[in-house]
Coordinates of C-alpha atoms in Angstrom, one line a residue:
Chain A
M213 CA -21.6 -12.4 -14.0
T214 CA -21.9 -11.3 -17.6
H215 CA -18.5 -12.0 -19.1
Y216 CA -17.2 -9.5 -21.7
A217 CA -13.9 -10.1 -23.5
M218 CA -11.6 -8.3 -25.9
V219 CA -9.7 -10.4 -28.4
I220 CA -6.7 -8.9 -30.2
D221 CA -5.0 -10.6 -33.1
T222 CA -1.2 -10.1 -32.7
R223 CA -0.7 -11.4 -36.2
L224 CA -2.6 -8.6 -37.7
C225 CA -1.7 -5.7 -35.3
I226 CA 1.0 -3.4 -36.8
G227 CA 1.4 -1.2 -33.7
C228 CA 0.0 2.0 -35.4
G229 CA -1.4 3.3 -32.1
D230 CA -4.8 4.3 -33.5
C231 CA -6.4 2.5 -30.6
V232 CA -4.6 4.9 -28.2
I233 CA -5.8 7.9 -30.2
A234 CA -9.3 6.6 -30.4
C235 CA -9.5 6.1 -26.7
K236 CA -8.1 9.6 -25.9
T237 CA -10.6 11.2 -28.3
E238 CA -13.7 9.2 -27.2
N239 CA -13.0 9.4 -23.5
K240 CA -11.4 12.9 -23.5
V241 CA -8.3 11.6 -21.7
P242 CA -6.2 14.6 -20.7
E243 CA -2.8 15.3 -22.3
G244 CA 0.0 13.2 -20.9
L245 CA -2.3 10.4 -19.6
N246 CA -3.2 7.2 -21.3
R247 CA -5.8 4.4 -20.6
D248 CA -4.2 2.2 -23.3
W249 CA -0.8 1.7 -24.9
V250 CA 1.0 -0.5 -27.4
V251 CA 3.9 -2.8 -26.6
E252 CA 6.4 -4.2 -29.0
A253 CA 7.9 -7.5 -28.0
T254 CA 10.9 -8.8 -29.8
R255 CA 12.3 -12.3 -29.4
G256 CA 15.2 -14.2 -30.8
T257 CA 18.8 -13.4 -32.0
Y258 CA 19.6 -11.4 -35.1
P259 CA 18.9 -12.2 -37.9
D260 CA 16.3 -14.6 -36.5
L261 CA 14.0 -12.2 -34.8
S262 CA 10.2 -12.1 -34.4
T263 CA 8.2 -9.2 -33.3
E264 CA 4.7 -9.0 -31.7
F265 CA 2.6 -5.9 -31.2
R266 CA 0.1 -5.8 -28.4
S267 CA -2.5 -3.2 -27.7
E268 CA -2.8 -3.2 -23.9
R269 CA -5.2 -1.8 -21.4
C270 CA -7.1 -2.8 -18.2
N271 CA -7.8 -6.5 -18.4
H272 CA -11.2 -6.2 -16.7
C273 CA -10.2 -9.2 -14.5
S274 CA -12.7 -11.7 -13.2
H275 CA -10.6 -11.8 -10.1
A276 CA -9.9 -8.1 -9.9
T277 CA -7.4 -7.4 -7.1
C278 CA -8.0 -3.6 -7.5
V279 CA -11.7 -4.1 -6.6
Y280 CA -10.8 -6.2 -3.6
M281 CA -8.2 -3.7 -2.3
C282 CA -10.4 -0.6 -2.7
P283 CA -11.3 0.6 0.8
T284 CA -14.4 2.6 -0.2
G285 CA -16.1 0.5 -2.9
A286 CA -15.2 3.1 -5.5
S287 CA -13.6 0.4 -7.7
H288 CA -16.4 -2.0 -8.6
H289 CA -17.6 -4.4 -11.2
W290 CA -20.2 -2.7 -13.3
K291 CA -23.7 -4.1 -13.2
D292 CA -22.7 -7.7 -12.5
T293 CA -20.3 -7.8 -15.5
N294 CA -16.5 -8.2 -15.4
I295 CA -16.1 -4.5 -16.5
V296 CA -14.2 -2.7 -13.7
L297 CA -15.1 0.9 -13.2
V298 CA -14.1 3.6 -10.7
D299 CA -16.8 5.9 -9.1
P300 CA -15.1 9.3 -8.7
N301 CA -17.6 10.2 -6.0
K302 CA -16.4 7.4 -3.8
C303 CA -12.7 7.6 -4.6
T304 CA -10.3 9.1 -2.1
G305 CA -7.3 8.9 -4.3
C306 CA -5.6 6.6 -1.8
K307 CA -4.0 4.7 -4.8
A308 CA -4.4 1.2 -3.2
C309 CA -5.9 0.1 -6.5
I310 CA -2.9 1.2 -8.5
A311 CA -0.6 -0.8 -6.2
A312 CA -3.1 -3.8 -6.5
C313 CA -3.1 -3.9 -10.4
P314 CA -0.4 -6.2 -11.7
Y315 CA -0.8 -4.6 -15.2
D316 CA -0.2 -1.0 -14.1
A317 CA -3.3 -0.1 -16.0
R318 CA -4.6 2.6 -13.7
L319 CA -3.7 6.3 -13.5
V320 CA -4.4 9.4 -11.3
M321 CA -6.7 11.7 -13.2
H322 CA -5.5 15.3 -13.6
P323 CA -6.5 17.7 -12.4
G324 CA -9.3 15.7 -10.7
G325 CA -7.3 13.5 -8.4
Y326 CA -9.5 10.5 -8.5
I327 CA -8.3 7.2 -10.1
D328 CA -9.1 6.6 -13.7
K329 CA -8.8 3.7 -16.1
C330 CA -10.0 1.9 -19.2
T331 CA -13.8 1.4 -19.0
F332 CA -14.1 -1.0 -22.0
C333 CA -16.2 2.1 -23.2
H334 CA -19.1 0.8 -21.1
H335 CA -21.1 3.8 -22.3
R336 CA -20.8 2.5 -25.9
V337 CA -21.2 -1.2 -24.9
E338 CA -24.6 -0.2 -23.2
K339 CA -25.8 1.0 -26.7
G340 CA -24.6 -2.2 -28.4
L341 CA -21.5 -0.6 -29.8
D342 CA -17.9 -1.8 -29.7
P343 CA -15.3 0.1 -27.5
A344 CA -13.8 3.1 -29.4
C345 CA -10.4 1.3 -29.8
V346 CA -12.0 -1.8 -31.4
S347 CA -14.2 0.2 -33.8
T348 CA -11.3 2.3 -34.9
C349 CA -8.6 -0.3 -35.5
P350 CA -7.6 0.0 -39.2
T351 CA -6.3 -3.6 -39.5
R352 CA -9.5 -4.9 -37.8
C353 CA -7.3 -7.0 -35.4
M354 CA -9.5 -6.2 -32.4
Y355 CA -12.8 -7.9 -31.4
F356 CA -15.2 -7.3 -28.5
G357 CA -18.1 -9.4 -27.3
L358 CA -19.7 -11.8 -24.8
L359 CA -17.9 -14.9 -23.8
D360 CA -21.1 -16.2 -22.3
D361 CA -22.5 -16.5 -25.8
P362 CA -20.8 -19.5 -27.5
S363 CA -21.7 -18.2 -31.0
S364 CA -20.2 -14.7 -30.4
E365 CA -17.2 -13.7 -32.6
V366 CA -14.9 -13.7 -29.5
S367 CA -16.0 -17.1 -28.4
E368 CA -15.6 -18.4 -31.9
L369 CA -12.0 -17.0 -32.2
L370 CA -10.9 -18.4 -28.9
R371 CA -12.2 -21.8 -29.9
R372 CA -10.5 -21.8 -33.3
R373 CA -7.2 -19.9 -32.6
D374 CA -4.2 -20.2 -30.2
Y375 CA -4.2 -17.5 -27.7
K376 CA -2.6 -16.2 -24.5
V377 CA -3.4 -13.7 -21.7
L378 CA -0.9 -11.5 -19.9
A379 CA 0.6 -12.8 -16.7
P380 CA -2.1 -15.4 -15.9
E381 CA 0.2 -16.5 -13.0
T382 CA -1.0 -13.4 -11.0
G383 CA -4.3 -15.2 -10.6
N384 CA -6.3 -12.2 -11.7
R385 CA -8.1 -14.0 -14.5
P386 CA -7.7 -11.2 -17.2
N387 CA -10.2 -10.8 -20.0
V388 CA -8.1 -9.3 -22.8
Y389 CA -7.0 -12.2 -25.0
Y390 CA -4.1 -12.1 -27.5
L391 CA -4.3 -14.4 -30.6
T392 CA -0.9 -15.8 -31.4
Chain B
M156 CA 16.7 -12.1 -26.4
H157 CA 13.3 -11.1 -25.2
E158 CA 12.7 -7.4 -25.0
E159 CA 9.3 -5.7 -24.4
I160 CA 9.1 -1.9 -24.9
L161 CA 6.3 0.6 -25.0
I162 CA 5.9 2.1 -28.4
T163 CA 3.1 4.5 -27.6
A164 CA 3.7 7.0 -24.8
R165 CA 2.4 5.7 -21.5
S166 CA 3.5 8.5 -19.2
N167 CA 0.9 8.2 -16.5
P168 CA 2.4 9.8 -13.4
P169 CA 3.1 8.4 -10.8
V170 CA 2.9 5.0 -12.5
D171 CA 5.5 5.6 -15.2
P172 CA 8.4 5.3 -15.8
V173 CA 8.8 3.6 -12.3
M174 CA 5.9 3.3 -10.0
H175 CA 6.0 5.8 -7.2
I176 CA 2.5 6.2 -6.0
W177 CA 3.4 6.4 -2.3
G178 CA 6.2 8.7 -0.9
W179 CA 7.4 10.0 2.5
E180 CA 3.8 10.6 3.6
I181 CA 3.0 6.9 3.7
S182 CA 6.4 5.9 5.2
V183 CA 5.9 8.5 8.0
Y184 CA 2.4 7.3 8.6
L185 CA 3.4 3.7 8.8
F186 CA 6.2 4.6 11.2
L187 CA 4.1 6.8 13.4
G188 CA 1.2 4.3 13.4
G189 CA 3.6 1.6 14.6
L190 CA 5.0 4.0 17.2
T191 CA 1.5 4.7 18.4
A192 CA 0.8 1.0 18.8
G193 CA 4.0 0.7 20.9
I194 CA 3.0 3.6 23.1
M195 CA -0.6 2.3 23.7
F196 CA 0.7 -1.2 24.3
F197 CA 3.4 -0.4 26.8
S198 CA 1.4 2.2 28.8
A199 CA -1.4 -0.3 29.1
L200 CA 0.9 -3.2 29.9
M201 CA 2.8 -1.4 32.6
L202 CA -0.5 -0.3 34.2
L203 CA -1.9 -3.8 34.2
L204 CA 1.3 -5.2 35.7
N205 CA 1.2 -2.5 38.5
R206 CA 4.6 -1.1 37.6
D207 CA 3.8 2.3 39.1
E208 CA 7.0 2.3 41.1
E209 CA 9.4 0.8 38.5
A210 CA 8.0 2.5 35.4
P211 CA 6.0 5.6 36.5
F212 CA 6.4 7.4 33.2
S213 CA 4.9 4.5 31.2
V214 CA 2.0 4.1 33.6
N215 CA 1.1 7.7 34.1
R216 CA 2.4 10.0 31.4
L217 CA 3.2 8.1 28.2
S218 CA -0.3 7.6 26.9
L219 CA -0.7 11.3 26.2
L220 CA 1.8 10.9 23.3
A221 CA -0.5 8.4 21.5
P222 CA -3.1 10.7 20.2
V223 CA -0.4 13.4 19.4
V224 CA 1.8 11.0 17.4
L225 CA -1.1 9.3 15.7
S226 CA -2.6 12.7 14.7
L227 CA 0.7 13.6 13.0
G228 CA 0.6 10.3 11.2
M229 CA -3.0 10.8 10.1
A230 CA -2.0 14.3 8.8
T231 CA 0.6 12.9 6.5
L232 CA -1.8 10.1 5.5
F233 CA -4.3 12.8 4.5
L234 CA -1.6 14.7 2.6
D235 CA -1.1 11.6 0.4
L236 CA -4.7 11.4 -0.8
E237 CA -5.2 12.6 -4.3
H238 CA -8.9 13.2 -4.0
K239 CA -8.9 14.8 -0.5
L240 CA -12.4 16.2 -0.4
F241 CA -13.7 12.6 -0.5
V242 CA -11.8 11.4 2.5
W243 CA -15.1 10.8 4.4
R244 CA -15.8 8.0 1.9
F245 CA -13.7 5.7 4.1
Y246 CA -16.5 5.9 6.6
T247 CA -19.6 5.3 4.5
T248 CA -18.7 1.7 4.0
F249 CA -16.8 -1.3 5.3
E250 CA -15.1 -3.4 2.6
P251 CA -14.3 -6.8 4.1
T252 CA -11.6 -7.6 1.4
S253 CA -9.7 -4.4 1.8
P254 CA -7.1 -4.1 4.6
M255 CA -7.1 -0.3 4.2
S256 CA -10.8 -0.4 5.1
Y257 CA -10.0 -2.3 8.3
G258 CA -7.3 0.2 9.0
A259 CA -9.7 3.1 8.6
W260 CA -12.1 1.6 11.2
I261 CA -9.3 0.5 13.5
L262 CA -8.2 4.2 13.7
V263 CA -11.8 5.1 14.7
L264 CA -11.3 2.7 17.7
V265 CA -7.8 3.9 18.5
Y266 CA -8.7 7.5 19.2
P267 CA -11.3 7.1 21.9
I268 CA -9.3 4.4 23.6
T269 CA -6.1 6.5 23.7
L270 CA -8.3 9.4 25.0
L271 CA -9.7 7.1 27.8
Q272 CA -6.1 6.0 28.6
V273 CA -5.1 9.6 29.0
L274 CA -8.1 10.5 31.1
S275 CA -7.7 7.5 33.4
T276 CA -4.1 8.5 34.3
L277 CA -4.3 12.3 34.0
R278 CA -4.5 13.1 37.7
S279 CA -1.5 10.9 38.5
G280 CA 0.6 11.8 35.4
Y281 CA -0.3 15.5 34.8
P282 CA -1.6 16.8 38.1
L283 CA -1.3 20.4 37.0
L284 CA -3.4 19.8 33.9
A285 CA -5.9 17.8 35.9
S286 CA -6.2 20.5 38.6
L287 CA -7.7 22.8 35.9
L288 CA -10.7 20.6 36.0
T289 CA -11.1 20.6 39.8
G290 CA -14.7 21.3 40.7
T291 CA -16.0 21.1 37.2
R292 CA -18.2 18.5 35.6
P293 CA -15.4 17.0 33.5
E294 CA -13.6 16.1 36.8
R295 CA -16.3 13.5 37.3
V296 CA -15.4 12.0 34.0
L297 CA -11.8 11.7 35.2
L298 CA -12.9 9.9 38.3
V299 CA -15.0 7.5 36.4
C300 CA -12.1 6.8 33.9
E301 CA -9.7 6.3 36.9
R302 CA -12.0 3.7 38.4
W303 CA -12.1 1.9 35.0
R304 CA -8.4 2.3 34.3
R305 CA -7.7 -1.5 34.2
P306 CA -10.6 -2.4 31.8
I307 CA -9.5 0.6 29.6
A308 CA -5.9 -0.8 29.6
W309 CA -7.2 -4.3 28.8
A310 CA -9.1 -2.8 25.8
A311 CA -6.0 -0.9 24.7
I312 CA -3.8 -4.0 24.3
P313 CA -5.7 -5.7 21.4
V314 CA -6.4 -2.4 19.7
A315 CA -2.7 -1.5 19.8
V316 CA -1.8 -4.9 18.4
A317 CA -4.4 -4.5 15.6
L318 CA -3.0 -1.1 14.8
G319 CA 0.6 -2.3 14.7
I320 CA 0.0 -5.4 12.6
Y321 CA -2.5 -3.9 10.2
T322 CA 0.1 -1.5 8.8
G323 CA 2.1 -4.5 7.7
I324 CA -0.9 -6.6 6.5
L325 CA -1.9 -3.5 4.4
L326 CA 1.2 -3.8 2.3
S327 CA 1.4 -7.6 2.3
A328 CA -2.1 -8.0 0.8
F329 CA -0.9 -6.6 -2.6
S330 CA -0.3 -9.7 -4.7
A331 CA 0.7 -7.4 -7.5
R332 CA 3.8 -6.3 -5.6
P333 CA 6.1 -9.3 -5.0
F334 CA 8.2 -7.7 -2.3
W335 CA 5.2 -7.0 -0.1
N336 CA 3.3 -10.2 -0.8
T337 CA 4.5 -12.1 2.3
G338 CA 2.6 -12.7 5.6
L339 CA 5.8 -11.8 7.5
L340 CA 5.3 -8.1 6.9
G341 CA 2.5 -7.9 9.5
P342 CA 4.6 -9.4 12.4
L343 CA 7.7 -7.4 11.2
F344 CA 5.9 -4.1 11.4
L345 CA 4.2 -5.0 14.7
V346 CA 7.5 -5.9 16.4
S347 CA 9.3 -2.9 14.9
G348 CA 6.4 -0.6 16.1
L349 CA 6.7 -2.1 19.6
S350 CA 10.5 -1.7 19.5
T351 CA 10.3 2.0 18.6
G352 CA 7.7 2.4 21.4
A353 CA 10.1 0.8 23.9
A354 CA 13.0 2.9 22.6
L355 CA 11.0 6.1 23.0
I356 CA 10.3 5.2 26.6
A357 CA 14.0 4.4 27.2
L358 CA 14.8 7.7 25.7
I359 CA 12.5 10.0 27.7
A360 CA 11.8 8.2 30.9
R361 CA 13.7 9.7 33.8
R362 CA 13.8 6.9 36.4
H363 CA 16.8 4.6 36.0
S364 CA 14.7 1.5 36.7
E365 CA 12.3 2.4 33.8
K366 CA 15.2 3.1 31.4
R367 CA 16.7 -0.2 32.3
L368 CA 13.5 -2.2 32.0
F369 CA 12.7 -0.8 28.5
T370 CA 16.3 -1.2 27.3
L371 CA 15.9 -4.9 28.2
I372 CA 12.5 -5.1 26.5
D373 CA 13.8 -3.4 23.4
A374 CA 16.8 -5.7 23.2
G375 CA 14.3 -8.7 23.2
L376 CA 12.2 -7.0 20.5
I377 CA 15.3 -6.3 18.3
L378 CA 16.3 -9.9 18.5
T379 CA 12.8 -11.0 17.5
E380 CA 12.9 -8.4 14.6
L381 CA 16.2 -9.8 13.4
V382 CA 14.7 -13.3 13.2
I383 CA 11.7 -12.0 11.2
V384 CA 14.0 -10.1 8.9
A385 CA 16.0 -13.3 8.3
L386 CA 12.8 -15.2 7.6
L387 CA 11.7 -12.5 5.2
L388 CA 15.0 -12.8 3.2
V389 CA 14.7 -16.6 3.2
N390 CA 11.1 -16.2 1.9
L391 CA 12.1 -13.8 -0.9
S392 CA 15.2 -15.6 -2.0
T393 CA 13.4 -19.0 -2.3
G394 CA 10.4 -17.5 -4.1
A395 CA 9.4 -17.4 -7.8
Q396 CA 11.1 -15.0 -10.3
P397 CA 9.3 -11.8 -9.2
Q398 CA 10.4 -12.5 -5.6
L399 CA 13.9 -13.3 -6.7
D400 CA 14.0 -10.0 -8.6
A401 CA 12.9 -8.2 -5.4
A402 CA 15.5 -10.1 -3.3
A403 CA 18.2 -9.1 -5.8
R404 CA 17.5 -5.4 -5.0
L405 CA 18.5 -6.1 -1.4
L406 CA 21.2 -8.6 -2.0
G407 CA 23.7 -6.6 -4.2
G408 CA 21.2 -4.4 -6.0
D409 CA 20.4 -0.7 -5.5
Y410 CA 18.8 -1.0 -2.0
T411 CA 21.6 -3.1 -0.5
A412 CA 23.4 -0.2 1.3
W413 CA 20.1 1.2 2.7
F414 CA 18.9 -2.2 3.8
W415 CA 22.1 -3.6 5.3
G416 CA 23.8 -0.4 6.4
A417 CA 21.0 1.9 7.5
F418 CA 18.4 -0.6 8.7
V419 CA 20.1 -3.9 9.7
A420 CA 23.4 -2.5 11.0
L421 CA 22.5 1.0 12.3
G422 CA 18.9 0.3 13.2
L423 CA 19.1 -3.2 14.7
L424 CA 22.6 -4.6 15.3
I425 CA 24.4 -1.5 16.7
P426 CA 21.6 -0.6 19.1
L427 CA 21.4 -4.2 20.2
L428 CA 25.1 -4.2 21.1
L429 CA 24.8 -0.8 22.8
E430 CA 21.8 -2.1 24.8
A431 CA 23.6 -5.2 25.8
A432 CA 26.5 -3.1 27.0
E433 CA 24.0 -0.9 28.8
I434 CA 22.3 -3.8 30.6
R435 CA 25.7 -4.9 31.8
A436 CA 26.3 -1.3 32.8
T437 CA 29.5 -0.9 30.9
L438 CA 28.6 1.9 28.5
R439 CA 26.3 4.4 30.2
S440 CA 27.6 7.4 28.3
L441 CA 26.0 6.0 25.1
A442 CA 22.6 5.4 26.7
L443 CA 20.8 7.9 24.5
L444 CA 22.3 6.6 21.2
A445 CA 20.7 3.2 21.1
P446 CA 17.0 4.4 21.3
V447 CA 17.7 7.1 18.8
L448 CA 19.1 4.6 16.4
V449 CA 16.2 2.2 16.9
L450 CA 13.8 5.0 16.1
V451 CA 15.7 6.0 12.9
G452 CA 16.0 2.3 12.0
G453 CA 12.2 1.9 12.3
Y454 CA 11.7 4.8 9.9
V455 CA 14.2 3.5 7.5
L456 CA 12.4 0.1 7.4
R457 CA 9.2 1.9 6.4
V458 CA 11.0 3.9 3.7
I459 CA 12.6 0.8 2.2
A460 CA 9.4 -1.2 2.4
V461 CA 7.3 1.5 0.7
D462 CA 9.8 2.6 -1.9
L463 CA 11.2 -0.8 -2.9
G464 CA 7.9 -2.6 -2.6
Q465 CA 5.9 -0.5 -5.0
E466 CA 8.7 -0.8 -7.6
T467 CA 8.6 -4.6 -7.6
T468 CA 6.3 -5.9 -10.3
W469 CA 5.2 -8.8 -12.5
I470 CA 5.4 -6.8 -15.7
D471 CA 8.2 -4.4 -16.6
Y472 CA 8.3 -2.7 -19.9
G473 CA 11.2 -0.6 -21.2
S474 CA 10.2 2.9 -22.2
E475 CA 12.1 5.5 -24.2
F476 CA 9.4 8.1 -23.7
N477 CA 10.7 11.4 -22.5
T478 CA 8.1 13.7 -20.9
E479 CA 10.2 16.7 -21.8
L480 CA 9.1 16.1 -25.4
L481 CA 5.5 17.0 -24.4
E482 CA 6.6 20.3 -22.9
R483 CA 8.1 21.3 -26.2
L484 CA 4.6 21.3 -27.8
H485 CA 3.7 24.4 -25.8

């Protein structure tokens, strides 16, 4: 399996939300729906507080429970990569994948009715481009690349820096990494 | 303090602000699916045990309800689909990791078997209906089915059990929803489905011996269900944090009254006491109340399981986003 990863530096992210706008523009996500979002996590007791911004989306899990639960094969791993896509022509809108996702990263497309989600902009990845959110980020805190290649920027960063993933205890093996 | 809030609007219905992807359509389907399993199971069992005298309704007439009840359930299941025109996609594949895919194919087995059950008992159960076929070619089909009525009943038993248990396994396979993620949900839904089936027979059978038999069977099933419910609570309240959060919703939280009042007390304990009194022939006047309560309790269980289960989660962000703000843009 070709292993793509997104790496996001929480020390550089300022929570501007440009990734969200870039995604909506690139993928024509209808009003009121979002494939990505930003979380502000605050820890500590005043005045000793620390804040972390995280741009979040589908984690394109290696162990993708949404793919396992889909009754029709509509949710699938794209071309033997870890990129999880939904084929609208196979989707019945049963919403099993929404229940199966521990990150609540899926949505019901309106007015279509099929299930939609972040695609890691596979249509751009195919052309050798970064996903729209990564290429737009004004603080350049987002990186995208192949984990299979030890010399890639993402591999390099994960070797050098401390990082975490969201809710690894779910066993889903997520592929969006946060540098801490 | 550790607080995590969304600072861009994530307002994806029906995921935000609280997940509500499945509503009454799914609760009704799970209830009617379990009831269908009970109907198939007991009509087949009584036939195999030659209880024609003691339980004539179950042997001869009950099975006709199975396709009717299941069709109602399938209708509400269809109503739930968001991409309805693609419903046929369930049947262009089999996905071995998806309980829903197993369910779709189990339903394909259930229909012809219930139909065969009906045909094999049509002449004894609904002679008027069967007489319409006298002298026609379909009458030969009736005769063949009658000759095969025992093998048909034997086939109905495992299919009924599969139907009853899959509705629970379907939910329990979601590791992302801590309340559902226990193997006890399959047996619980199966026993509850059989119990509602027995209650339905106790409610509509005319012969006293049959009412009594199914009151006795139902009391046994309720006792079993109580044990499974207790195990479920032990399982939840000895789990990890996501399970503990789910347990807290039932033990003092917002689902406490529904769970203990409407399901455990009204749906299990009170009908069990009424049935015990009925078996000892002390409370005949309330004979109808127990099965009605069991049926209501069976539905309440599905509502609680579906509603509470989907709300339990590993990740829970606060959100101040107000969808009304979007409307003001227009």
